[in-house]
C-alpha positions as a printed NumPy array, in Angstrom:
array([[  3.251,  38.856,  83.402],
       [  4.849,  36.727,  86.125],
       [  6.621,  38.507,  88.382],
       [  8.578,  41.113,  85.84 ],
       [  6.419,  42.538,  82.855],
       [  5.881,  39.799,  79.959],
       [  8.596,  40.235,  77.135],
       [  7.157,  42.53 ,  74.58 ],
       [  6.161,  40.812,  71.479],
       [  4.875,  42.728,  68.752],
       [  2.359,  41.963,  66.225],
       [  3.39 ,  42.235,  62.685],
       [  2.045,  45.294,  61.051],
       [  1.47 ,  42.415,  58.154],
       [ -2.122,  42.182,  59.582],
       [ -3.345,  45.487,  59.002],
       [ -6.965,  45.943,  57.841],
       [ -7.814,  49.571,  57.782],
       [ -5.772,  51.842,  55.012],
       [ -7.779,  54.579,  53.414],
       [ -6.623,  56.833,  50.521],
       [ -3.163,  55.565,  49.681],
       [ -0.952,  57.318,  47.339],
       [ -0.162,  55.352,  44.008],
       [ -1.155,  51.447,  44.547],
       [ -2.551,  50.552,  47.62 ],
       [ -0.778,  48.461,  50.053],
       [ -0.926,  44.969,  49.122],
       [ -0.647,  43.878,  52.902],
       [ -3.871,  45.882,  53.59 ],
       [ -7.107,  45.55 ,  52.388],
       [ -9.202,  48.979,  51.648],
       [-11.773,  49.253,  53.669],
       [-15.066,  50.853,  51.5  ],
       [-16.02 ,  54.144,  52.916],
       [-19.549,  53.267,  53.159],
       [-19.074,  50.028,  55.357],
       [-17.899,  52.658,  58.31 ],
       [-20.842,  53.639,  60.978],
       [-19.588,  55.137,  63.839],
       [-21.486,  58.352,  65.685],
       [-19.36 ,  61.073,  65.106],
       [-19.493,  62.71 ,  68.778],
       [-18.446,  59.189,  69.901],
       [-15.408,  60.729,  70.017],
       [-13.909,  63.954,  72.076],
       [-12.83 ,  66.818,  71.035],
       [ -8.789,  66.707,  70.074],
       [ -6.721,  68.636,  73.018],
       [ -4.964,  71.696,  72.692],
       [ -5.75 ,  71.119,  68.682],
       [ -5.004,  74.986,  67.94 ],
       [ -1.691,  74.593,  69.294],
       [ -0.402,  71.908,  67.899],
       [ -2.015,  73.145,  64.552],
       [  0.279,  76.211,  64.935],
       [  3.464,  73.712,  66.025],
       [  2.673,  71.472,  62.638],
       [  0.885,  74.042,  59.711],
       [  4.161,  75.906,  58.795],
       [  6.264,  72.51 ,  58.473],
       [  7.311,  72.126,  54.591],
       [  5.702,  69.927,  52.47 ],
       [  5.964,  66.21 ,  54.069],
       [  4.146,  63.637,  55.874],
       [  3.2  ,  63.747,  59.774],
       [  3.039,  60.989,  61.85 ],
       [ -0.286,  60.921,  63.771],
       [  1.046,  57.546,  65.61 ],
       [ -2.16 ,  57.465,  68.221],
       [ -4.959,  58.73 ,  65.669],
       [ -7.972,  58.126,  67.881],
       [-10.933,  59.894,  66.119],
       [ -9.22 ,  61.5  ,  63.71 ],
       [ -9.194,  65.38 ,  65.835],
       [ -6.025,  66.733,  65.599],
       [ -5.108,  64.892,  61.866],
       [ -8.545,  66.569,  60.904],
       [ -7.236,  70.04 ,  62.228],
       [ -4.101,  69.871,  60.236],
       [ -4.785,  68.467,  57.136],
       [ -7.612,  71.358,  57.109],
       [ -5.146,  73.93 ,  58.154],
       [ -1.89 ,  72.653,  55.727],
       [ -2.466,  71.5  ,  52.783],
       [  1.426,  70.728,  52.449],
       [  0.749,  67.622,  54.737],
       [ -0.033,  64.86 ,  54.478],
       [ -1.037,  62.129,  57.38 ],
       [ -0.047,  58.725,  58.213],
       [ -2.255,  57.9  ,  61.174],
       [ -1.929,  54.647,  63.403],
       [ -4.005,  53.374,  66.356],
       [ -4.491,  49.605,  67.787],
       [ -8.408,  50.318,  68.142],
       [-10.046,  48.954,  65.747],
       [-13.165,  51.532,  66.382],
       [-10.755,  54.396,  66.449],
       [ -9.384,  53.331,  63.014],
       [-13.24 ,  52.774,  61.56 ],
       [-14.014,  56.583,  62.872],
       [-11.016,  58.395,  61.834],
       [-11.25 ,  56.567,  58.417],
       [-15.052,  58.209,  58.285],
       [-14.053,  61.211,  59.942],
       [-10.748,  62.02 ,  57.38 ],
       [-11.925,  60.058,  54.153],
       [-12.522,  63.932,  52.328],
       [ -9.115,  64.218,  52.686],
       [ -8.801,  61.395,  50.054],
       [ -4.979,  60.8  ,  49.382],
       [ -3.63 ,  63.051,  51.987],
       [ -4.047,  60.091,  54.623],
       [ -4.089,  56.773,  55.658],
       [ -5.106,  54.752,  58.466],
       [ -2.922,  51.879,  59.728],
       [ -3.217,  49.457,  62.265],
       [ -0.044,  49.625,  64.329],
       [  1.204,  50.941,  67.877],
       [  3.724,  54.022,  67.596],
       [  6.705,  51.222,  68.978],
       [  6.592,  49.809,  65.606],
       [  6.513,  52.8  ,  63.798],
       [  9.879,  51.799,  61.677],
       [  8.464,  48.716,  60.661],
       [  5.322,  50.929,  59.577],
       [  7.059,  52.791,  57.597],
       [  8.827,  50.199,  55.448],
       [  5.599,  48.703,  54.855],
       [  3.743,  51.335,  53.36 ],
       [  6.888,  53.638,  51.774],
       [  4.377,  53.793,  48.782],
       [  2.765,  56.589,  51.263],
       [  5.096,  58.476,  52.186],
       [  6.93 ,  58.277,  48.299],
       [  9.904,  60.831,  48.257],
       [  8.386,  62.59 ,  50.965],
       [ 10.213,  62.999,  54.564],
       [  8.102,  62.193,  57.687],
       [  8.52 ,  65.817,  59.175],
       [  6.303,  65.679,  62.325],
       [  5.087,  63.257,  64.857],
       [  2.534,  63.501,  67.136],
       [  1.661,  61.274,  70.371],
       [ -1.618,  61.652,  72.036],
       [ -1.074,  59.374,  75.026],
       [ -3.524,  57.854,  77.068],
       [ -7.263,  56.358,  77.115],
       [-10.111,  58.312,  74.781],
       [-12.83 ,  59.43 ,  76.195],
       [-14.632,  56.904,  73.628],
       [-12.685,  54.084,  75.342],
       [-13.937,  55.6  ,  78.629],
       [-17.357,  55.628,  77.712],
       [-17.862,  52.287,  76.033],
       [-18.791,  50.493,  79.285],
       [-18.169,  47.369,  77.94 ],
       [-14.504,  47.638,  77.257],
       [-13.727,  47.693,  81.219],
       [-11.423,  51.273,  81.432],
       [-14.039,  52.743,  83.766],
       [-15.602,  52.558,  87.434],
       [-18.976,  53.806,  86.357],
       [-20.492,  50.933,  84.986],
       [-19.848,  47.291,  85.565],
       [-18.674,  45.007,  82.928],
       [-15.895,  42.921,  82.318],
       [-11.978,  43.343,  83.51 ],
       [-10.875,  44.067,  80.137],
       [ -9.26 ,  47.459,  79.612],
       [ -7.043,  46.468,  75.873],
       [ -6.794,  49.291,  73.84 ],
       [ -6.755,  46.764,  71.324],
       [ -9.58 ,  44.406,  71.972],
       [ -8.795,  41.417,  69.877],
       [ -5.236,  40.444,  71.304],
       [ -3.476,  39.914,  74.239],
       [ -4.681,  39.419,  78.393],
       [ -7.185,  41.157,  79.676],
       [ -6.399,  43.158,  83.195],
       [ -8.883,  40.084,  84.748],
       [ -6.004,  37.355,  83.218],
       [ -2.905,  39.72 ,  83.911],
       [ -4.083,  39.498,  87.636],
       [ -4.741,  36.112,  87.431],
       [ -0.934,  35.56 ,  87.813],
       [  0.765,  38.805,  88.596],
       [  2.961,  38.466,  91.595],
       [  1.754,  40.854,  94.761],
       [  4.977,  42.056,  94.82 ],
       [  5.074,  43.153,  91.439],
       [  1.687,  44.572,  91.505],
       [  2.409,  46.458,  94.74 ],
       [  5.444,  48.158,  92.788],
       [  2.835,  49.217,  90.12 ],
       [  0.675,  50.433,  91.911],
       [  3.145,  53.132,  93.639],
       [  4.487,  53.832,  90.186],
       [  1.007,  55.058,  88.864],
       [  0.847,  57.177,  92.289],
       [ -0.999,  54.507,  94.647],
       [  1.809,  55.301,  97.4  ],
       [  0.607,  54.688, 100.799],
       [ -1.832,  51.476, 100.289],
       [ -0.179,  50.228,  97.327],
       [  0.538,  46.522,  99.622],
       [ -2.726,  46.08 , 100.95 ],
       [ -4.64 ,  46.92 ,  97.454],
       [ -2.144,  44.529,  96.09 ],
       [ -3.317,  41.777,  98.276],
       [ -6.928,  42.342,  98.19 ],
       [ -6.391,  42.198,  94.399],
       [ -4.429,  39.045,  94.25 ],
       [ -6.636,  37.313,  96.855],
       [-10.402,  38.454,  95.522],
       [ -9.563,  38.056,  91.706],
       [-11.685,  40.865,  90.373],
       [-13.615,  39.767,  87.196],
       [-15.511,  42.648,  86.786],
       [-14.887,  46.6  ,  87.048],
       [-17.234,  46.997,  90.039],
       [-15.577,  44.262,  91.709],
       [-12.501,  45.648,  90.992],
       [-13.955,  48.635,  92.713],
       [-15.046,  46.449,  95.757],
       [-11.39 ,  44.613,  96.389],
       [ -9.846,  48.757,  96.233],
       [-12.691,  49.967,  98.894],
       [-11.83 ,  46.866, 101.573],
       [ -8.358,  47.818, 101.292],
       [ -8.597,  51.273, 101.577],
       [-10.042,  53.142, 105.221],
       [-12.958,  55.535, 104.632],
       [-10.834,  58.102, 106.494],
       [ -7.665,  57.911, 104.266],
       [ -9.3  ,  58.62 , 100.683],
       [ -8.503,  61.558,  99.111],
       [-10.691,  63.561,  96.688],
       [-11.49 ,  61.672,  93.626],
       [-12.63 ,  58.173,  93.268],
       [-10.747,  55.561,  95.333],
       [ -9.885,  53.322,  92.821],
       [ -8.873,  55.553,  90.124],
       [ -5.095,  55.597,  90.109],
       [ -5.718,  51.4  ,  90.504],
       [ -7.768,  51.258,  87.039],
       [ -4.849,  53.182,  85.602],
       [ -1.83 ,  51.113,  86.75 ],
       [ -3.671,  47.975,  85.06 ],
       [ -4.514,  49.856,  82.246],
       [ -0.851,  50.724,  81.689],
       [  0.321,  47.167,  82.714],
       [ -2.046,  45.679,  80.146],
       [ -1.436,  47.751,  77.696],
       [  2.289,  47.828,  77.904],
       [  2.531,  51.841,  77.893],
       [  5.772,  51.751,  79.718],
       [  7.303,  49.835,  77.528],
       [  5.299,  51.43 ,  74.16 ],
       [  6.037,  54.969,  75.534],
       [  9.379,  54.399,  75.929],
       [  9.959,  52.432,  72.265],
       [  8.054,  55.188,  70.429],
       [  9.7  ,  58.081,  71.531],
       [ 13.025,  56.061,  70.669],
       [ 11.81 ,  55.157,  66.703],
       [  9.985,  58.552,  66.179],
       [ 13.208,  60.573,  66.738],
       [ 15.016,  58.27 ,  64.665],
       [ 12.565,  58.653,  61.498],
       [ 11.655,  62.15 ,  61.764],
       [ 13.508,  64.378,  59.446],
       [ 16.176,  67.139,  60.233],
       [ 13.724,  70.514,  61.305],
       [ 11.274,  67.749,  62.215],
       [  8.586,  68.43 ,  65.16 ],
       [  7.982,  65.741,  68.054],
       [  5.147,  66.409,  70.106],
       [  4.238,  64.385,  73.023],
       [  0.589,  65.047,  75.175],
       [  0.694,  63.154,  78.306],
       [ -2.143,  63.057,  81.139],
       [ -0.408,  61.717,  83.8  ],
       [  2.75 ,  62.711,  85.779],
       [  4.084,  59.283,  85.41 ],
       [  4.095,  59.869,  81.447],
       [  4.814,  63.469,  81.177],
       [  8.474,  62.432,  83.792],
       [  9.018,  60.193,  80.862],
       [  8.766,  62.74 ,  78.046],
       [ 10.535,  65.431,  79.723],
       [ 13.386,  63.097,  80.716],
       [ 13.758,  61.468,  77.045],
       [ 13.688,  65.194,  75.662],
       [ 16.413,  66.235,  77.978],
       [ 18.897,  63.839,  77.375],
       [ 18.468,  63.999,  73.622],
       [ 19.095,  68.124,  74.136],
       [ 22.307,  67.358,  75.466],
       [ 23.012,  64.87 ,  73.172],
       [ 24.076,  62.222,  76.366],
       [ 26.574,  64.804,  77.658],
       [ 27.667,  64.281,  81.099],
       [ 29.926,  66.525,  82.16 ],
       [ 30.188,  69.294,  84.389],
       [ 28.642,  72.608,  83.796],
       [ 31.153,  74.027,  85.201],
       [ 33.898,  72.962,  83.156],
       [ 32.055,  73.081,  79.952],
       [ 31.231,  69.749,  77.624],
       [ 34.812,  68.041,  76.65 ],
       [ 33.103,  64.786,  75.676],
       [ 31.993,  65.853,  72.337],
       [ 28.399,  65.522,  72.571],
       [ 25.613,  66.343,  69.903],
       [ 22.632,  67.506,  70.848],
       [ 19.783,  65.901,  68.69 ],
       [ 16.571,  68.191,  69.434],
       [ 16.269,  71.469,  70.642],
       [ 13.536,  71.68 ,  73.089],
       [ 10.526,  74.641,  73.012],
       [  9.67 ,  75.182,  76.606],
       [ 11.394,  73.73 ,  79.502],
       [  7.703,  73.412,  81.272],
       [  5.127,  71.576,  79.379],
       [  2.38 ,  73.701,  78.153],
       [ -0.941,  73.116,  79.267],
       [ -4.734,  73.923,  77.877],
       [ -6.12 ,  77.509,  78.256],
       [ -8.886,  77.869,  80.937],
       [-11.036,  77.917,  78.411],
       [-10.496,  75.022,  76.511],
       [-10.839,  73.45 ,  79.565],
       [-14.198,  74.43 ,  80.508],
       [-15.478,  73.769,  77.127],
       [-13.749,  69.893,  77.214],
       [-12.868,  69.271,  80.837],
       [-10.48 ,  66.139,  79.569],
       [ -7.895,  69.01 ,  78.613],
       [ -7.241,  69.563,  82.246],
       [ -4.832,  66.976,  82.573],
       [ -3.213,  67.557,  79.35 ],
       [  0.822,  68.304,  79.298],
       [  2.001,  68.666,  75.541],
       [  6.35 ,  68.715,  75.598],
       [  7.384,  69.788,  71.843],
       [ 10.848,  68.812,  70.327],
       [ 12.37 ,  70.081,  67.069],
       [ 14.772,  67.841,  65.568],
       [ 18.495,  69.644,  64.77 ],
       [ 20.559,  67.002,  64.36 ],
       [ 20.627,  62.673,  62.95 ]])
């Protein structure tokens, strides 16, 4: 990523290797994986966030499939096939570990889901391929669970966090594409500067540039170490000092802007008439994203005056639940502190 972000190019949902339970013949561009090969620790993963309410959003839908399009552990698909037995669910996730535990996690479900390799931008293309799925079923829900997993978090190795060292890595998926060591390997200062005040590094965002382009970081602690020389003792706020830093890369290397923005896009598209879209987002940044995409598909693009009235004809295409996000109770939060920072922004589809 020279300068502007790399041009986005996707990888063919033709290499698939995880698909559990498939309904009629299984997909012949994706090998089942057995059951018994998966070992994963169960409580490797956390708990799903705000899982009761998005059981309530989903459990009354009619018969249909739902989209889980960042299935992690398996949480919140667990908590709804359990609740609904209408459902079914098509669940995608680039991790390879997250597909091996929700495969373990979801496999009494039998033919009720599947587990595809995928990111939710390429959800069309997703579909197509395994139609055999969904049958003459409508997809009538979709839900996004943005973010990094508190398994990704605490696998040290993978790079996402300051509290251990290891290498600069921080993929979601961790067999393809640049690590964040390579992307700043070449990213211009400029353009990381910009980053940086995008993910909320306002102030310092130029001098933590530089420090980063100049020391090279190779490893999260000395990631940590180029952050700390750029920033004065007596200007850090509460919190770590190089935790909004750790998330710009993450997003950078992981193309969230560009996957965020591309998923919302395809899932309103495919989602059925009376459909649900809902979006959890953990970071202002995100949530502005969801809130502004939901908006402008409630007004169906309309802008005129509201105080003349709409003359241009517009169609709305959703019908939004709350105008505020809705966060996690105080005590869901105590009991799984990761809710805090939870935002969930619901949509229900009322119109092509």
């Amino acid at each position: 990523m020279m300068g502007a972000p790399q041009q986005y190019r996707p990888r063919t949902t033709r290499s698939l290797t995880i698909v559990t339970a498939s309904r009629g013949s299984s997909s012949a561009l994706s090998p089942v994986v057995p059951i018994d090969r998966l070992r994963m620790a169960r409580d490797s993963y956390h708990d799903p966030v705000l899982a009761s309410t998005i059981v309530e959003l989903f459990a009354s839908l009619p018969a249909g499939v739902v989209v889980d399009a960042t299935v992690g552990g398996g949480g919140h698909a667990e908590a709804l096939l359990a609740a609904a037995p209408q459902l079914r669910v098509l669940g995608i996730d680039r991790d390879p570990d997250a597909r091996v535990e929700a495969a373990t996690r979801l496999a009494r479900f039998d033919n009720r889901v599947r587990i595809v390799a995928s990111t939710f931008a390429l959800l069309g293309e997703v579909l197509v391929d395994h139609a055999d799925f969904l049958g003459e079923e409508a997809v009538v829900g979709v839900l996004m669970d943005l973010g990094v997993s508190s398994h990704q978090l605490d696998q040290s190795a993978r790079g996402f966090s300051f509290r251990a060292d290891a290498p600069l890595d921080m993929r979601m998926d961790p067999t393809s594409g640049e690590t964040a060591a390579q992307y700043l390997a070449h990213v211009d200062q400029h353009e990381l500067a910009r980053l940086l005040r995008e993910n909320g590094e306002g102030r310092f965002a130029a001098s933590i540039a530089k420090s980063l382009v100049e020391r090279q970081p190779r490893t999260t602690f000395e990631l940590t170490e180029a952050v700390e020389r750029a920033v004065p003792m007596a200007a850090r706020r509460r919190g770590h000092v190089a935790t909004r830093v750790f998330q710009a890369l993450r997003v950078a290397v992981n193309e969230e802007a560009f996957q965020l923005d591309e998923g919302l896009e395809v899932a309103l598209n495919e989602l059925s008439v009376g459909g649900v879209l809902a979006v959890i987002a953990y970071h202002s940044g995100e949530d502005r994203v969801v809130k502004s995409f939901f908006a402008e598909q409630q007004s169906g693009g309309c802008r005129c005056s509201p105080a003349l009235g709409c003359v241009c004809g517009a169609v709305p295409r959703v019908r939004v639940g709350k105008a505020s996000a809705q966060l996690a109770s105080a005590t869901e939060i105590e009991r799984n502190p990761r809710a805090r920072a939870a935002r969930l922004r619901v949509a229900f589809k009322v119109a092509p």
